[in-house]
PDB file of C-alpha atoms in Angstrom:
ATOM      1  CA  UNK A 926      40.743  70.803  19.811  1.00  0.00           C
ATOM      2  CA  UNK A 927      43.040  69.163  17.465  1.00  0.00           C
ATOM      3  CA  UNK A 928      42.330  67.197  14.628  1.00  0.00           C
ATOM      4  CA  UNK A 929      43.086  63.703  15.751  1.00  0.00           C
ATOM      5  CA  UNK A 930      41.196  64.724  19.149  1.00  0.00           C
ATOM      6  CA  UNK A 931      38.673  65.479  16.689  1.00  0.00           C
ATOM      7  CA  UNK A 932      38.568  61.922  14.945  1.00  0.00           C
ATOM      8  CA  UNK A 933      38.791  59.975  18.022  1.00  0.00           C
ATOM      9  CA  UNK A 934      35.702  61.774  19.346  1.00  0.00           C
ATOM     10  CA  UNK A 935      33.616  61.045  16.262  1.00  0.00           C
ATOM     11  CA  UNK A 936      34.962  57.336  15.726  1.00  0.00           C
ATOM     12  CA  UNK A 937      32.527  54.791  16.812  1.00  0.00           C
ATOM     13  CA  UNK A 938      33.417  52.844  19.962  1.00  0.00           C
ATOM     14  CA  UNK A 939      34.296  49.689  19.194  1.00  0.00           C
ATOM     15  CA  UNK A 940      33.086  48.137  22.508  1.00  0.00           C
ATOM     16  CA  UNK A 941      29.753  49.117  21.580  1.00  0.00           C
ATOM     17  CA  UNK A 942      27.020  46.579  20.546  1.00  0.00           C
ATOM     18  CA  UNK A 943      26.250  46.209  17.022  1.00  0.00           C
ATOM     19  CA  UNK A 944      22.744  47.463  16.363  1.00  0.00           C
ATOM     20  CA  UNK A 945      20.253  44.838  16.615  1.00  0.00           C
ATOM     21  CA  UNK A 946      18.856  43.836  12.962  1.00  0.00           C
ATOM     22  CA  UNK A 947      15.263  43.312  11.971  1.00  0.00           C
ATOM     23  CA  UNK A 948      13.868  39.750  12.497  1.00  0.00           C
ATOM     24  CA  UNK A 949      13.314  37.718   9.760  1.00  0.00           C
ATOM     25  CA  UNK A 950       9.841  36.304   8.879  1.00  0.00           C
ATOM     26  CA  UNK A 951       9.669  33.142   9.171  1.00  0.00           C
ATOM     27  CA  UNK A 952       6.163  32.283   8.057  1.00  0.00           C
ATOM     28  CA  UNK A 953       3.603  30.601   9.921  1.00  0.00           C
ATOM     29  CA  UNK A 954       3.622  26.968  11.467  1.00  0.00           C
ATOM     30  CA  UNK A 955       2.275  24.115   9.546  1.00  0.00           C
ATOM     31  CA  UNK A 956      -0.581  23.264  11.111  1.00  0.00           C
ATOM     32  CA  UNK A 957      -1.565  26.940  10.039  1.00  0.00           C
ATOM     33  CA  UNK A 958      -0.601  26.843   6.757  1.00  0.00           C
ATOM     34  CA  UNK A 959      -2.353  23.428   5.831  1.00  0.00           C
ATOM     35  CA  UNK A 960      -5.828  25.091   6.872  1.00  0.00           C
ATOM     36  CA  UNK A 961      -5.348  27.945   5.048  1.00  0.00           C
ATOM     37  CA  UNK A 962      -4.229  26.141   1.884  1.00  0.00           C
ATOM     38  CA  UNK A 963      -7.469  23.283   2.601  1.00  0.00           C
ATOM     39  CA  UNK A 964      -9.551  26.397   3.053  1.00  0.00           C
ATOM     40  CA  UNK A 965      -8.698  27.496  -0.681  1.00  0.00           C
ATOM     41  CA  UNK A 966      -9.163  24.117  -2.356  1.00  0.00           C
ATOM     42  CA  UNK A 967     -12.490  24.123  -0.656  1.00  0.00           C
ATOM     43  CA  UNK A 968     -13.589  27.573  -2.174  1.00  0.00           C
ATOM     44  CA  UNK A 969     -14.726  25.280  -4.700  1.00  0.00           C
ATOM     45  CA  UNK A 970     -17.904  24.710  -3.142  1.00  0.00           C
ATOM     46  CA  UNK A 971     -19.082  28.232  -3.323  1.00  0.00           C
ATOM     47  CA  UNK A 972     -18.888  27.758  -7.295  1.00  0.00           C
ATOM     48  CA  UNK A 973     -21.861  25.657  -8.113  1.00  0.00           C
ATOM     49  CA  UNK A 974     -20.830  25.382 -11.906  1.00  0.00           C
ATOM     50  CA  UNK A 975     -17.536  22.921 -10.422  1.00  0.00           C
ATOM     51  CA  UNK A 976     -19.070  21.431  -7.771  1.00  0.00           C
ATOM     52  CA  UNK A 977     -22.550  20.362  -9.484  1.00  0.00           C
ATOM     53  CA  UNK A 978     -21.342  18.088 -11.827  1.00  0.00           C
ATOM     54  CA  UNK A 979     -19.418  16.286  -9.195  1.00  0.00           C
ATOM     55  CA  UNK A 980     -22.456  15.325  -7.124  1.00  0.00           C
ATOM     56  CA  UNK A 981     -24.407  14.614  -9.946  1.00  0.00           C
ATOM     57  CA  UNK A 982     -22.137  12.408 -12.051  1.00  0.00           C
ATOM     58  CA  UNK A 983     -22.133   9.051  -9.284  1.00  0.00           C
ATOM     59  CA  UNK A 984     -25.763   9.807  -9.091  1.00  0.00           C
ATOM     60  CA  UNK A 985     -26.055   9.380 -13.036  1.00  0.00           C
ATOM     61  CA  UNK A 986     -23.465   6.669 -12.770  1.00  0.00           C
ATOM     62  CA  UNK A 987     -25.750   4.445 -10.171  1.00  0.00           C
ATOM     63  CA  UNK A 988     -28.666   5.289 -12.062  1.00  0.00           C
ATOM     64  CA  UNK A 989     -27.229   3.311 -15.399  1.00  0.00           C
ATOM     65  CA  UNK A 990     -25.414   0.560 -13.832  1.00  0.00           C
ATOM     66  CA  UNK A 991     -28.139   0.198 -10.915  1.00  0.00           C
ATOM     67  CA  UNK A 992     -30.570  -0.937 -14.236  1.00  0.00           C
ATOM     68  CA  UNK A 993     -28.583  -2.452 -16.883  1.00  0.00           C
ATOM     69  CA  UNK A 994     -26.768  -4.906 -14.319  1.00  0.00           C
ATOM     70  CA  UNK A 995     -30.117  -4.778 -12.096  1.00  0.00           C
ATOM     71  CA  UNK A 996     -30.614  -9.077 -13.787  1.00  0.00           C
ATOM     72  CA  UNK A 997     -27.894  -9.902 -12.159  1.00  0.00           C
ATOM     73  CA  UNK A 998     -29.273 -10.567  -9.066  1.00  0.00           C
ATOM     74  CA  UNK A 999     -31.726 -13.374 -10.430  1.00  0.00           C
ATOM     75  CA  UNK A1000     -28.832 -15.077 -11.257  1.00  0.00           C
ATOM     76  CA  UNK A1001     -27.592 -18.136  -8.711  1.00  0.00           C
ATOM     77  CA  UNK A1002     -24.340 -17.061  -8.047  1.00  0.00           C
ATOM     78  CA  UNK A1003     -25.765 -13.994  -6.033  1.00  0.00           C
ATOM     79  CA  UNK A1004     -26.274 -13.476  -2.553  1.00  0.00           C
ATOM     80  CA  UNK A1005     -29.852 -14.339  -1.489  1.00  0.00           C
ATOM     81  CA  UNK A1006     -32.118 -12.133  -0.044  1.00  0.00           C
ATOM     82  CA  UNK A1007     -30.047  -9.059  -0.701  1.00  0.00           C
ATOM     83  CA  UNK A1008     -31.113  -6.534  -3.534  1.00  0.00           C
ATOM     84  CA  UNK A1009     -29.131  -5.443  -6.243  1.00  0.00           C
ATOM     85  CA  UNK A1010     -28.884  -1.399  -5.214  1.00  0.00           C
ATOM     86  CA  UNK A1011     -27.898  -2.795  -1.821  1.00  0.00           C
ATOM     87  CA  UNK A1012     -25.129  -5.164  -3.334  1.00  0.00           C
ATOM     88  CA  UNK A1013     -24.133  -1.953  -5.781  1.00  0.00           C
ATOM     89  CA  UNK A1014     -24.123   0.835  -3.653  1.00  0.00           C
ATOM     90  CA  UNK A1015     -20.986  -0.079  -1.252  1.00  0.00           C
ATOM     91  CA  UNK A1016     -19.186  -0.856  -3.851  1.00  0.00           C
ATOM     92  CA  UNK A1017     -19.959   3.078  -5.415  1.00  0.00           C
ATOM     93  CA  UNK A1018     -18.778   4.161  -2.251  1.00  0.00           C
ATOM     94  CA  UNK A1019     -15.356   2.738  -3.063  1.00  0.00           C
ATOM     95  CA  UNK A1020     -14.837   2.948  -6.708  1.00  0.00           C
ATOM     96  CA  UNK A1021     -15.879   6.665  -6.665  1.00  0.00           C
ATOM     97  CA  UNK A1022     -12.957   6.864  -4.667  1.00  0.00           C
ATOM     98  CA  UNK A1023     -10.647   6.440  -7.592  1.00  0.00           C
ATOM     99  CA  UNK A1024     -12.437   9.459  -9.703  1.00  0.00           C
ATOM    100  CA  UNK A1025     -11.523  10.998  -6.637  1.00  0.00           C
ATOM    101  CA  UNK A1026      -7.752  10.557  -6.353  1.00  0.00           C
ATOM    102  CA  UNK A1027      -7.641  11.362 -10.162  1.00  0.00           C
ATOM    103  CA  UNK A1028      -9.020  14.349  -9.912  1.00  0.00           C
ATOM    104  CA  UNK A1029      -6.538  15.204  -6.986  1.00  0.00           C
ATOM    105  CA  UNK A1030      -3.936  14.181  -8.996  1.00  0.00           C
ATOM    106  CA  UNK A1031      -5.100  16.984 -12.400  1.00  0.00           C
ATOM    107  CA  UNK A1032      -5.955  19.765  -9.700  1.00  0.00           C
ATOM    108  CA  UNK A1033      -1.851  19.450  -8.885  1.00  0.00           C
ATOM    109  CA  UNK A1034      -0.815  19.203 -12.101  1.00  0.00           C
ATOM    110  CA  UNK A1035      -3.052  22.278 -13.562  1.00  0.00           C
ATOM    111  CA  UNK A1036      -1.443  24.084 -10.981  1.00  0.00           C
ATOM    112  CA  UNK A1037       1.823  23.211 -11.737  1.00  0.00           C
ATOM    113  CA  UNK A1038       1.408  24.464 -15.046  1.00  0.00           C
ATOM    114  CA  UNK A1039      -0.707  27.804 -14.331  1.00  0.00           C
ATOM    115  CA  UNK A1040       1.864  29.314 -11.957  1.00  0.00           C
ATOM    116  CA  UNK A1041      -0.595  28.714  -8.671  1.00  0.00           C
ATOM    117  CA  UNK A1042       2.865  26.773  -7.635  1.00  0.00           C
ATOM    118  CA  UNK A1043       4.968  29.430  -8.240  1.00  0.00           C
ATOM    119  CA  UNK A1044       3.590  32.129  -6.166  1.00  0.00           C
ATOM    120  CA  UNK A1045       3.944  29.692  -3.323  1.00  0.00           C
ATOM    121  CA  UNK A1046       7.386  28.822  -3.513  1.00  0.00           C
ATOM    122  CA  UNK A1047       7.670  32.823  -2.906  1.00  0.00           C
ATOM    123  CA  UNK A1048       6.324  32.831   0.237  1.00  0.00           C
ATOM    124  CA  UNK A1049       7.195  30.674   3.573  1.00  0.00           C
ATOM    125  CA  UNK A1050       5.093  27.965   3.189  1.00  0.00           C
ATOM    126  CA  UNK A1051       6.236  24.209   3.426  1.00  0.00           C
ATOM    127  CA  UNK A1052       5.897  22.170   0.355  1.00  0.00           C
ATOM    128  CA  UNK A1053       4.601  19.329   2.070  1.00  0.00           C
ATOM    129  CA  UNK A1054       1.282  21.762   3.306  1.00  0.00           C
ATOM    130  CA  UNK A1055       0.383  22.333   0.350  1.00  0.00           C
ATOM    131  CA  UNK A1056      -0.166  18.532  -0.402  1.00  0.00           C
ATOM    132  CA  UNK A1057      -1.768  18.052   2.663  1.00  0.00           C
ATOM    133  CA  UNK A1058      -4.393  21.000   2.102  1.00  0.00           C
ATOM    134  CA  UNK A1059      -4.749  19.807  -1.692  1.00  0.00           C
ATOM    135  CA  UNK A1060      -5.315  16.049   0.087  1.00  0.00           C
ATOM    136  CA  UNK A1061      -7.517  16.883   2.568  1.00  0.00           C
ATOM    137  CA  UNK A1062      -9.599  19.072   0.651  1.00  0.00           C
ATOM    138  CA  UNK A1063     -10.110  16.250  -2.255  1.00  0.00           C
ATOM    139  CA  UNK A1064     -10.939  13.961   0.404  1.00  0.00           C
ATOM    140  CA  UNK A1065     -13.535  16.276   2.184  1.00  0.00           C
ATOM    141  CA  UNK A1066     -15.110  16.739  -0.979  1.00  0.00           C
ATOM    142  CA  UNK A1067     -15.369  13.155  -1.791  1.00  0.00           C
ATOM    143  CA  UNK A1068     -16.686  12.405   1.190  1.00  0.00           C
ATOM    144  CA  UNK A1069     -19.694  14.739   0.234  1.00  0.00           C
ATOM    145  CA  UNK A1070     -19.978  13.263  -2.606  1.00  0.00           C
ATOM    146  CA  UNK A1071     -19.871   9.534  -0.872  1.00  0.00           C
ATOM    147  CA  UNK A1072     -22.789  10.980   1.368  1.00  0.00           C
ATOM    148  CA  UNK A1073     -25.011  12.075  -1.318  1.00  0.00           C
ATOM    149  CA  UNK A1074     -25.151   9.029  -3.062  1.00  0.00           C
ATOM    150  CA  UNK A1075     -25.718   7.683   0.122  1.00  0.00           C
ATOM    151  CA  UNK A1076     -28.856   9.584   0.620  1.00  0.00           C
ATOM    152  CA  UNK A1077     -30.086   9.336  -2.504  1.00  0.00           C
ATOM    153  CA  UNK A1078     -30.001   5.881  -2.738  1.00  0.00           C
ATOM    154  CA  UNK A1079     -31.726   5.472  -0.378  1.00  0.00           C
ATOM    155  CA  UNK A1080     -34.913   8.608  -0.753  1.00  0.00           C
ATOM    156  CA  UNK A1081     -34.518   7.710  -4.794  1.00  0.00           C
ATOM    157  CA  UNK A1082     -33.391   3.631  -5.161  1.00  0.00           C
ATOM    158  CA  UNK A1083     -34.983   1.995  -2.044  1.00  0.00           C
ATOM    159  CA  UNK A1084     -31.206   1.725  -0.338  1.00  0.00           C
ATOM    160  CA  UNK A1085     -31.930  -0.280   2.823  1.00  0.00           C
ATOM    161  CA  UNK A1086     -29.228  -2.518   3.847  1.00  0.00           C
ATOM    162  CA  UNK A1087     -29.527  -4.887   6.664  1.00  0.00           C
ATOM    163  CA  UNK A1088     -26.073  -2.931   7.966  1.00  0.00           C
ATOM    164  CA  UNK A1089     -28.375  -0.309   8.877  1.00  0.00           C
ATOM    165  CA  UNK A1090     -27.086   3.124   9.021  1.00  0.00           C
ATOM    166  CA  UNK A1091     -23.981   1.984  11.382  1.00  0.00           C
ATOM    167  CA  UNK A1092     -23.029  -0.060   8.091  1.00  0.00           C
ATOM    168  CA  UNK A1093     -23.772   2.379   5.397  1.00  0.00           C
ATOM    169  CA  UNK A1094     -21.471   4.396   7.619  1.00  0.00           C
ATOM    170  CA  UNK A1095     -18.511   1.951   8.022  1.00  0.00           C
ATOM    171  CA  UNK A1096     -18.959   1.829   3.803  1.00  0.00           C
ATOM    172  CA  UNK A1097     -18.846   5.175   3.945  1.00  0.00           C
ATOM    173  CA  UNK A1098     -15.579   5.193   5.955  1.00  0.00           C
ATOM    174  CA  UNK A1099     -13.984   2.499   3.668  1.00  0.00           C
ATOM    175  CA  UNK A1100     -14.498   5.004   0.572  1.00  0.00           C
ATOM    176  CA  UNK A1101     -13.112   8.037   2.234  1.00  0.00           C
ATOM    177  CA  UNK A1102     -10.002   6.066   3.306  1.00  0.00           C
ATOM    178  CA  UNK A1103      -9.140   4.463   0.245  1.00  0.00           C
ATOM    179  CA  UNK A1104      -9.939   8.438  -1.598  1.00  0.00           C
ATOM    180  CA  UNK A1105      -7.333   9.782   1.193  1.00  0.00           C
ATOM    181  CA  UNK A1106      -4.957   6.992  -0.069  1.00  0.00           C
ATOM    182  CA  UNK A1107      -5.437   7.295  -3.698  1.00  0.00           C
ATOM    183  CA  UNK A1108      -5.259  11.033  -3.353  1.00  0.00           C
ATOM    184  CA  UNK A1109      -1.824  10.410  -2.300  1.00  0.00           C
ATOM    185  CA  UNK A1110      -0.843   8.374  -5.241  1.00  0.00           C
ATOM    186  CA  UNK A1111      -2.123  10.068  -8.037  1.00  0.00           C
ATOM    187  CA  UNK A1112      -0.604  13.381  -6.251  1.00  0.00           C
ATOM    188  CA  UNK A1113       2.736  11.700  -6.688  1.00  0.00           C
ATOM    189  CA  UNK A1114       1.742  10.751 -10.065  1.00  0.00           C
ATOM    190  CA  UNK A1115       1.072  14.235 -11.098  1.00  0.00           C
ATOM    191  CA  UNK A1116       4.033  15.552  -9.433  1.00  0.00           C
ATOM    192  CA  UNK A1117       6.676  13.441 -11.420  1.00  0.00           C
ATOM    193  CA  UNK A1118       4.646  13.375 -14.982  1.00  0.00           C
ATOM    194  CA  UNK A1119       3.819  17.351 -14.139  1.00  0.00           C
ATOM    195  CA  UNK A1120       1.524  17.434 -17.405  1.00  0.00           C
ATOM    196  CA  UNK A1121      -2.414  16.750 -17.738  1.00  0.00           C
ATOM    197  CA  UNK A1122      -2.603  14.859 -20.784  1.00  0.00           C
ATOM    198  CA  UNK A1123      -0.233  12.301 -19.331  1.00  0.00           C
ATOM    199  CA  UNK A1124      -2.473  12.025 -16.263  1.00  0.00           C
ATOM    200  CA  UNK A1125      -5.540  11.485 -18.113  1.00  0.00           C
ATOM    201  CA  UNK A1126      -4.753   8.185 -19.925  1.00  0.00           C
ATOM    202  CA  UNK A1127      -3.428   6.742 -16.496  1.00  0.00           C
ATOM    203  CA  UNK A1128      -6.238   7.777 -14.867  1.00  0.00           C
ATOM    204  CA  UNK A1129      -8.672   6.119 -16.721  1.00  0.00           C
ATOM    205  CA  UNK A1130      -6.415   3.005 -17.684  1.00  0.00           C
ATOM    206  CA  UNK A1131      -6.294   2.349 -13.950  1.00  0.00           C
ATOM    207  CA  UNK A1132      -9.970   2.774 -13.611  1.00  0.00           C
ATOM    208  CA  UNK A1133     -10.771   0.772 -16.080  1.00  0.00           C
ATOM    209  CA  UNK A1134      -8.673  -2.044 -14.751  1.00  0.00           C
ATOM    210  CA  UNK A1135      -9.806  -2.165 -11.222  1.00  0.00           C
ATOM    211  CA  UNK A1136     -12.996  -1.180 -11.915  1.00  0.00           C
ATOM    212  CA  UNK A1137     -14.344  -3.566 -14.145  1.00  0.00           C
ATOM    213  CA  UNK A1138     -11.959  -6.277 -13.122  1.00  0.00           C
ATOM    214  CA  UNK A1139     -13.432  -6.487  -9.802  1.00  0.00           C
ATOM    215  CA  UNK A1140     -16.483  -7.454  -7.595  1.00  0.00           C
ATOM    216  CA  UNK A1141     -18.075  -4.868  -7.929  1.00  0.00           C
ATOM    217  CA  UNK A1142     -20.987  -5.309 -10.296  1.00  0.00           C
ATOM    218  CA  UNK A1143     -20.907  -8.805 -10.047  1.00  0.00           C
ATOM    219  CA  UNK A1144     -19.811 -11.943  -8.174  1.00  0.00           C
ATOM    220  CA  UNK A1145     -16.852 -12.739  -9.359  1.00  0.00           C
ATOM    221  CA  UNK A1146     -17.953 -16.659  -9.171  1.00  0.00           C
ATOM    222  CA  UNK A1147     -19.690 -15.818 -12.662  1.00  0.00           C
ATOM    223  CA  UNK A1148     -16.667 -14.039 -14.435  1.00  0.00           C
ATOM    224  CA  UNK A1149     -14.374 -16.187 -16.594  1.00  0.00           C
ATOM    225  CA  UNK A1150     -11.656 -17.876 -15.176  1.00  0.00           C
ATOM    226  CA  UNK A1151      -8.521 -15.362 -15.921  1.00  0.00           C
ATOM    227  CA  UNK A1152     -10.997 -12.530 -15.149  1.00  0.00           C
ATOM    228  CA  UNK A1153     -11.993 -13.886 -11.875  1.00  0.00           C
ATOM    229  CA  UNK A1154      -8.232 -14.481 -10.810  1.00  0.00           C
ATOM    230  CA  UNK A1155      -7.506 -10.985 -11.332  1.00  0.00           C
ATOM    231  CA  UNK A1156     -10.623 -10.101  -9.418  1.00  0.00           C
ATOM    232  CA  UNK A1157     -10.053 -11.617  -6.332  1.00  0.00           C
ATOM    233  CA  UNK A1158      -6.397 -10.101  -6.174  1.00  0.00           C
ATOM    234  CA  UNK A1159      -7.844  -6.902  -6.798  1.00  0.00           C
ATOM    235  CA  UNK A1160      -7.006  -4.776  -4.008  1.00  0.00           C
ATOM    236  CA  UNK A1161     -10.204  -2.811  -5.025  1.00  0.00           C
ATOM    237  CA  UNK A1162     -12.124  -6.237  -4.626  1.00  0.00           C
ATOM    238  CA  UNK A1163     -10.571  -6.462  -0.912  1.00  0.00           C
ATOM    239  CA  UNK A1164     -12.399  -2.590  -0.380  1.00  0.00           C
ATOM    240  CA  UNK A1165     -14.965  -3.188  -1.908  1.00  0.00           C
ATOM    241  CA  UNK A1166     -16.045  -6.215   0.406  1.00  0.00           C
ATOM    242  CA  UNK A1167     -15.116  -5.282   3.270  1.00  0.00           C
ATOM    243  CA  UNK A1168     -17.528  -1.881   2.759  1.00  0.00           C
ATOM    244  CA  UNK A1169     -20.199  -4.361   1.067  1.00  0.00           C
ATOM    245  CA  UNK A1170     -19.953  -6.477   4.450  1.00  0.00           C
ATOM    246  CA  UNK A1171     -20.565  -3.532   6.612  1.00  0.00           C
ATOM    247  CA  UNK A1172     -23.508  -2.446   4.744  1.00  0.00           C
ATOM    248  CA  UNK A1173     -25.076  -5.926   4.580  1.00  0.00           C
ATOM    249  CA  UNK A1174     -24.686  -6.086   8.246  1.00  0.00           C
ATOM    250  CA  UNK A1175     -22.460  -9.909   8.032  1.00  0.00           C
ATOM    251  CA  UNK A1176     -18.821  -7.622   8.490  1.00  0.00           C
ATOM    252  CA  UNK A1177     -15.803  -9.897   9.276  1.00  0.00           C
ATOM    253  CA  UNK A1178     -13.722  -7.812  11.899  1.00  0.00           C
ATOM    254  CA  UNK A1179     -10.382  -9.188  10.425  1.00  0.00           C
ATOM    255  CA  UNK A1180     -11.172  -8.143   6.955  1.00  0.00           C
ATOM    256  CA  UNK A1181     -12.560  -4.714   7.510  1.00  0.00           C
ATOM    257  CA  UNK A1182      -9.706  -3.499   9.881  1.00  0.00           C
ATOM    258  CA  UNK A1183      -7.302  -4.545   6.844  1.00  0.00           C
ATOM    259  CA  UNK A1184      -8.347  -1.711   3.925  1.00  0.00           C
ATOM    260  CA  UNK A1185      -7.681   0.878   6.570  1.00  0.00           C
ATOM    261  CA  UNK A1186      -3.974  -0.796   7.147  1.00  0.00           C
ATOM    262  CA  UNK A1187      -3.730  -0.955   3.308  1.00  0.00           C
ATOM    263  CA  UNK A1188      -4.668   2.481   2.890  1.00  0.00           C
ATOM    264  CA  UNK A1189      -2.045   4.207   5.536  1.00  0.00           C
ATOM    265  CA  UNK A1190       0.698   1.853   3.723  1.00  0.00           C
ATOM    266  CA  UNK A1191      -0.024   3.416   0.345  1.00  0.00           C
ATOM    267  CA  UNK A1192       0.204   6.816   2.045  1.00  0.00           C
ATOM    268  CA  UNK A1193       3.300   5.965   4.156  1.00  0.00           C
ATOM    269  CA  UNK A1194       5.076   5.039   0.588  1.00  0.00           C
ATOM    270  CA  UNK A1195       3.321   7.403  -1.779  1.00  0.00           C
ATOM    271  CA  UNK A1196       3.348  10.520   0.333  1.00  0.00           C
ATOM    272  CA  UNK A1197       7.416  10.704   0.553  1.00  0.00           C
ATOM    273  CA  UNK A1198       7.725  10.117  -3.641  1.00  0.00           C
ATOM    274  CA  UNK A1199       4.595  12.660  -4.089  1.00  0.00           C
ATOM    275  CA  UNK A1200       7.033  15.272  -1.574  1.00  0.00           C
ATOM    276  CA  UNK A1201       9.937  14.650  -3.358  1.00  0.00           C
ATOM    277  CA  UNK A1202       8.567  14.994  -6.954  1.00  0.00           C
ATOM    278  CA  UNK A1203       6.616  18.365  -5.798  1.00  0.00           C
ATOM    279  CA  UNK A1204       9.596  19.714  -4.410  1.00  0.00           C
ATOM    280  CA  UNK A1205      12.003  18.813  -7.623  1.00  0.00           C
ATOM    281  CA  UNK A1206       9.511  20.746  -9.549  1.00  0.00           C
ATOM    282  CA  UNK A1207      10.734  24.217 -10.655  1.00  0.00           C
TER     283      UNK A1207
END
């Protein structure tokens, strides 16, 4: 056999097919990853150290302002017939819910800084699941939290609004939506500023503001003037009455159907800045 009979029986044949290559990994769907990723953030709960404070804090919190405001309601301006733990309460429901967003808003930043991020951008996982785990975990866990001040107000404070429990439950609702929308914002927040003691003097400067410059300790028909302009603009005012309503049984439909609205606008224009500020990061 001759050389180039040789070659031409060892060269590959070009009308062969190329050999199939391994298939790439694409990761898993969405769905899947956002449970897996809401599944870590709510780990927390098997750490009592990070998740005992939480509970007790709004229990300490309506414990103080439930007695040094508790005068109030001897006053003329308030409603009649209604207690002052039933006029306070709802509106708990709803301010917790900016605590809430805050604290969704440091959880991202901390790990932005501690590399938690990192790691995940080197797998297949979708930016935009892990905000929606780190969302819906917050939220979950503030809606615990909405639900044991619920019961304790009423086994410890006498909580007994004429709502009923279908009420207390609409409040309850109110909170967790406006703590899914908040989430959102302070998320977006967090992913733009990307350190924690920039988020910390927000956080409390807008708490501060529409907490205390709202309805929610008092009428606003016995706040000053200026104050009680501000107050009933408040979008925290709006949530807060419409959960108040619920819970005192006297809900107007109009009203209540507009916080939820509010709160999938904020998420419809803070989730896409939150995306793109997470995924400019690194």
């Amino acid at each position: 056999m001759t050389t180039a009979t040789t070659r031409a029986a060892t060269r590959p044949d070009d009308h062969a097919p190329a050999p199939a290559s391994a298939p790439r990994y694409q990761g898993s769907g969405v769905l899947r990853q956002v449970g897996v990723l809401t599944g870590r953030s709510l780990r927390a709960l098997r750490d009592p150290a990070l998740i005992v404070p939480g509970l007790l804090e709004p229990i300490l919190m309506l414990t103080v302002f439930s007695q040094v405001f508790k005068s109030v309601s001897q006053t003329s301006s308030f409603p009649a017939g209604v207690s002052y733990i039933d006029y306070l309460l709802p509106a708990f429901l709803v301010t917790s819910a900016i605590s809430a967003g805050l604290k969704s808003g440091v959880a991202l930043t901390t790990e932005l800084n501690n590399g938690i991020v990192a790691r995940f951008r080197s797998m297949p996982i979708r930016s935009v699941s892990i905000l929606i785990g780190r969302n819906i975990a917050d939220t979950v866990l503030s809606g615990v939290n909405m639900l044991v001040m619920l019961v304790a107000g009423a086994l410890v404070f006498g909580f007994d609004p004429a709502g009923g429990v279908a009420g207390a439950a609409g409040a309850l609702f109110i909170g967790v939506m406006l703590s899914w929308s908040l989430g959102w914002v302070f998320m977006a927040l967090s992913a733009w500023l990307r350190r924690p003691e920039a988020m910390q003097p927000i956080g409390g400067i807008v708490n501060l503001v529409l907490l205390f410059a709202s309805n929610a300790f008092v009428p606003t028909d016995g706040l000053p003037g200026w104050l009680r302009g501000f107050a009933e603009v408040n979008p925290m005012s709006h949530a807060i009455t419409a959960a108040r309503d619920l819970a005192l049984g006297h809900a107007d439909l109009a009203s209540v159907l507009l916080t939820p609205a509010l709160c999938l606008v904020i998420v419809l224009a803070a989730a896409p800045v939150a995306i793109r500020g997470f995924r400019r990061v690194g």
